[in-house]
Coordinates of C-alpha atoms in Angstrom, one line a residue:
M184 CA -2.4 30.0 3.3
T185 CA -1.6 30.8 -0.3
D186 CA -4.0 29.7 -3.1
T187 CA -2.7 26.1 -3.8
A188 CA -4.2 26.1 -7.3
C189 CA -1.6 28.7 -8.4
V190 CA 1.6 27.3 -6.8
P191 CA 3.5 24.0 -6.6
A192 CA 2.6 21.7 -3.7
L193 CA 6.4 21.6 -3.0
D194 CA 9.0 24.0 -4.3
L195 CA 12.8 23.7 -3.8
R196 CA 14.9 26.6 -4.9
A197 CA 18.7 26.5 -5.1
L198 CA 19.0 24.1 -2.2
R199 CA 22.5 23.4 -0.9
K200 CA 23.7 21.1 1.9
S201 CA 27.2 20.1 3.0
F202 CA 28.5 17.7 5.6
G203 CA 31.9 19.0 6.4
A204 CA 33.8 19.2 3.1
F205 CA 31.3 17.0 1.3
E206 CA 28.7 18.9 -0.7
A207 CA 25.7 16.6 -0.7
L208 CA 23.3 19.0 -2.6
K209 CA 24.7 21.5 -5.1
G210 CA 21.8 23.8 -5.9
I211 CA 18.7 21.7 -6.3
D212 CA 15.8 23.3 -8.1
M213 CA 12.6 21.1 -8.1
H214 CA 8.9 21.6 -8.0
V215 CA 6.1 19.1 -7.4
A216 CA 2.7 20.0 -8.6
P217 CA -0.5 19.2 -6.6
G218 CA -1.5 15.6 -7.1
E219 CA 1.8 14.7 -8.9
L220 CA 3.8 11.6 -8.1
V221 CA 7.5 12.4 -8.6
F222 CA 10.0 9.6 -8.4
V223 CA 13.7 10.3 -7.6
I224 CA 16.3 7.8 -8.6
G225 CA 20.1 7.7 -8.6
P226 CA 23.1 5.9 -7.1
S227 CA 23.8 5.7 -3.4
G228 CA 25.4 9.0 -2.2
S229 CA 23.7 11.1 -4.9
G230 CA 21.9 13.3 -2.4
K231 CA 18.4 11.8 -2.8
S232 CA 17.6 11.1 0.8
T233 CA 19.4 14.3 2.0
M234 CA 17.2 16.3 -0.3
L235 CA 14.1 14.6 1.0
R236 CA 15.1 15.1 4.6
C237 CA 15.7 18.8 3.9
C238 CA 12.1 19.2 2.8
N239 CA 10.8 18.9 6.3
R240 CA 14.1 20.0 7.9
L241 CA 15.2 16.8 9.4
E242 CA 18.3 18.0 7.8
E243 CA 18.9 21.8 7.9
P244 CA 19.7 23.2 4.4
D245 CA 22.8 25.4 4.3
S246 CA 21.1 27.7 1.8
G247 CA 18.2 27.9 -0.6
E248 CA 14.5 28.0 -0.1
I249 CA 11.7 25.5 0.4
L250 CA 8.0 26.3 0.0
L251 CA 5.0 24.1 0.9
E252 CA 2.0 25.3 -1.0
G253 CA 3.6 28.7 -1.2
D254 CA 4.3 28.8 2.5
P255 CA 8.0 29.0 3.7
V256 CA 9.5 25.8 5.2
T257 CA 12.9 27.4 5.6
G258 CA 13.8 30.6 7.4
R259 CA 13.2 32.0 10.8
G260 CA 9.9 31.7 12.6
V261 CA 8.6 28.6 10.8
N262 CA 6.4 26.4 13.0
L263 CA 8.0 23.0 12.2
N264 CA 5.3 21.0 14.0
R265 CA 2.8 22.6 11.6
V266 CA 5.0 22.0 8.6
R267 CA 5.4 18.3 9.5
Q268 CA 1.7 17.8 9.9
R269 CA 1.2 19.1 6.4
M270 CA 4.2 17.0 5.0
G271 CA 4.0 13.4 6.0
M272 CA 7.1 11.2 5.8
V273 CA 7.6 7.5 5.6
F274 CA 11.1 6.1 6.2
Q275 CA 13.1 3.0 5.4
S276 CA 12.7 1.8 9.0
F277 CA 9.2 1.7 10.2
N278 CA 9.9 3.6 13.5
L279 CA 6.9 2.1 15.3
Y280 CA 6.7 2.0 19.0
P281 CA 7.0 -1.7 19.9
H282 CA 5.0 -1.5 23.1
L283 CA 2.0 0.1 21.4
T284 CA -0.6 -1.5 19.1
A285 CA -1.0 -0.4 15.5
R286 CA -3.9 1.8 16.5
W287 CA -2.0 3.5 19.3
N288 CA 1.0 4.1 17.1
V289 CA -1.3 6.0 14.8
T290 CA -3.3 7.9 17.5
L291 CA -0.2 9.1 19.4
A292 CA 0.6 12.1 17.1
L293 CA -3.1 12.8 16.7
R294 CA -3.4 13.3 20.4
K295 CA 0.0 14.9 21.1
V296 CA 0.3 17.1 18.0
R297 CA -3.3 17.7 16.9
G298 CA -4.8 17.7 20.4
L299 CA -7.6 15.3 19.5
S300 CA -9.6 13.5 22.2
R301 CA -9.0 9.8 22.5
S302 CA -12.3 9.1 20.8
Q303 CA -11.6 11.4 17.9
A304 CA -8.0 10.1 17.5
N305 CA -9.3 6.5 17.5
D306 CA -11.8 7.2 14.8
R307 CA -9.3 8.9 12.6
A308 CA -6.7 6.1 13.3
M309 CA -9.2 3.5 12.2
D310 CA -10.0 5.4 9.0
A311 CA -6.3 5.6 8.3
L312 CA -5.6 1.9 9.0
D313 CA -8.6 1.0 6.9
S314 CA -7.2 3.1 4.0
V315 CA -4.1 0.9 4.0
G316 CA -6.0 -2.4 4.5
L317 CA -5.1 -3.0 8.1
A318 CA -8.3 -2.1 10.1
D319 CA -8.4 -5.8 11.2
K320 CA -4.8 -5.4 12.7
A321 CA -5.5 -2.3 14.8
G322 CA -5.0 -4.3 18.0
N323 CA -1.8 -6.0 17.0
Y324 CA 1.6 -5.0 18.2
P325 CA 4.4 -4.4 15.7
S326 CA 6.1 -7.8 16.6
E327 CA 2.8 -9.5 15.5
L328 CA 2.9 -7.8 12.0
S329 CA 5.0 -8.5 8.9
G330 CA 7.5 -5.9 7.7
G331 CA 5.1 -4.9 5.0
Q332 CA 2.2 -4.5 7.5
Q333 CA 4.5 -2.4 9.8
Q334 CA 5.3 -0.1 6.9
R335 CA 1.6 0.3 6.0
V336 CA 1.0 1.2 9.7
A337 CA 3.7 3.9 9.3
I338 CA 2.0 5.2 6.2
A339 CA -1.4 5.2 8.1
R340 CA 0.3 7.2 10.9
A341 CA 1.4 9.9 8.4
L342 CA -1.9 9.9 6.5
A343 CA -3.9 10.3 9.8
L344 CA -2.5 13.9 10.1
D345 CA -4.1 14.7 6.7
P346 CA -1.0 15.9 5.0
S347 CA -0.9 17.9 1.7
V348 CA 2.3 16.1 0.6
M349 CA 3.8 12.7 1.4
L350 CA 7.5 12.0 1.3
F351 CA 8.7 8.4 0.9
D352 CA 12.4 7.6 1.6
E353 CA 13.2 4.1 0.3
P354 CA 9.9 2.8 1.8
T355 CA 10.4 -0.8 0.5
S356 CA 14.2 -1.3 1.0
A357 CA 13.9 -3.0 4.3
L358 CA 11.2 -5.4 3.1
D359 CA 11.4 -9.0 1.9
P360 CA 10.7 -8.9 -1.9
E361 CA 7.3 -10.7 -1.5
L362 CA 6.1 -8.0 0.8
V363 CA 7.0 -5.0 -1.4
G364 CA 3.9 -5.2 -3.5
D365 CA 1.5 -4.5 -0.6
V366 CA 3.3 -1.2 0.1
L367 CA 3.4 -0.2 -3.5
D368 CA -0.3 -1.0 -3.8
V369 CA -1.0 1.5 -1.0
M370 CA 1.1 4.1 -2.8
Q371 CA -0.8 3.5 -6.0
H372 CA -4.1 3.9 -4.2
L373 CA -2.9 7.2 -2.8
K374 CA -2.0 8.4 -6.3
V375 CA -5.5 7.5 -7.5
Q376 CA -6.9 9.6 -4.6
G377 CA -4.8 12.6 -5.7
M378 CA -2.1 12.6 -3.0
T379 CA 1.0 14.6 -3.9
M380 CA 4.0 12.4 -3.4
L381 CA 7.8 12.7 -3.7
V382 CA 9.4 9.3 -3.6
V383 CA 13.0 8.2 -3.3
S384 CA 13.3 4.5 -4.2
H385 CA 15.0 1.8 -6.3
E386 CA 11.6 0.3 -7.4
M387 CA 12.2 1.1 -11.1
R388 CA 9.2 -0.9 -12.3
F389 CA 6.9 1.0 -10.0
A390 CA 8.4 4.3 -11.2
R391 CA 7.8 3.3 -14.8
E392 CA 4.2 2.4 -14.2
A393 CA 3.0 4.9 -11.6
A394 CA 5.2 8.1 -11.7
D395 CA 4.1 11.2 -13.4
R396 CA 7.7 12.4 -13.6
V397 CA 11.1 10.8 -12.9
I398 CA 14.1 12.7 -11.7
F399 CA 17.6 11.3 -11.9
M400 CA 20.2 12.6 -9.4
D401 CA 23.9 12.1 -9.2
E402 CA 26.6 13.8 -7.1
G403 CA 24.2 16.3 -5.6
R404 CA 22.7 17.5 -8.8
I405 CA 19.6 16.8 -11.0
V406 CA 21.0 15.3 -14.1
E407 CA 17.8 14.6 -16.0
Q408 CA 14.1 14.6 -15.5
G409 CA 11.0 13.9 -17.5
P410 CA 8.1 11.4 -18.0
P411 CA 9.1 7.9 -17.1
E412 CA 8.8 6.7 -20.8
Q413 CA 11.4 9.4 -21.7
V414 CA 13.8 8.9 -18.8
F415 CA 13.7 5.1 -18.9
G416 CA 13.1 4.6 -22.6
A417 CA 15.2 7.4 -24.2
P418 CA 17.4 9.2 -21.7
T419 CA 19.4 12.1 -23.1
Q420 CA 22.3 12.2 -20.6
D421 CA 25.2 9.7 -20.7
R422 CA 25.2 9.4 -16.9
T423 CA 21.5 8.5 -16.9
K424 CA 22.1 5.9 -19.6
A425 CA 25.1 4.4 -17.6
F426 CA 23.1 4.2 -14.4
L427 CA 20.0 2.5 -16.0
A428 CA 22.2 0.1 -17.9
R429 CA 23.9 -1.0 -14.6
V430 CA 20.6 -1.3 -12.8
A431 CA 19.2 -3.4 -15.6
R432 CA 22.1 -5.9 -15.1
E433 CA 21.5 -6.3 -11.4

């Protein structure tokens, strides 16, 4: 593996992706430094989630290059299982197995992908659940958990694989407003611990308070980026200003 102190944790170079005649990504260049929390905002259809899904090749880029700690994610011969262990992802929907307890949802990948014994997987799963405040819910099934708790189990499942980078795709959009705070608290805790995170979300207040850098995307391009105080307080691009003004009215 390349020396991670010298390279971005995640590096996107000239990334392009089309769906038929629709060009979703129009040459995205982006880097995320180790330990950085980068927040991506923008209107629906701007390419945010497509960009995120290209990072671990849930969507296959048409062209461009993605590097994870200097190692190629795109191109031939890449071990995607290994890449996805190093790059955890949390989705809008929790994607938990309803017939498995919280602990078993977390241990599944540890046993199937990492090849850990049941005892080793259980120990790591309990550590991961404890890190999101749900050790006491390890034996509960998803139907016995609130939406916020289910999302925290999904975060624990990704964390248990010990990733270098965490991707979050609208992690709070399916939650009742009163449950959003618990998930954001976990993300804030991860930031304090030094986790590298790339987050697509409409949680503007959290972006203002927690992000190291905010990126505004529109129509498949990066329009503006900078520290949250600059992007939110003194945006330089008219499109950014119009978007933020509209969000403020909602």
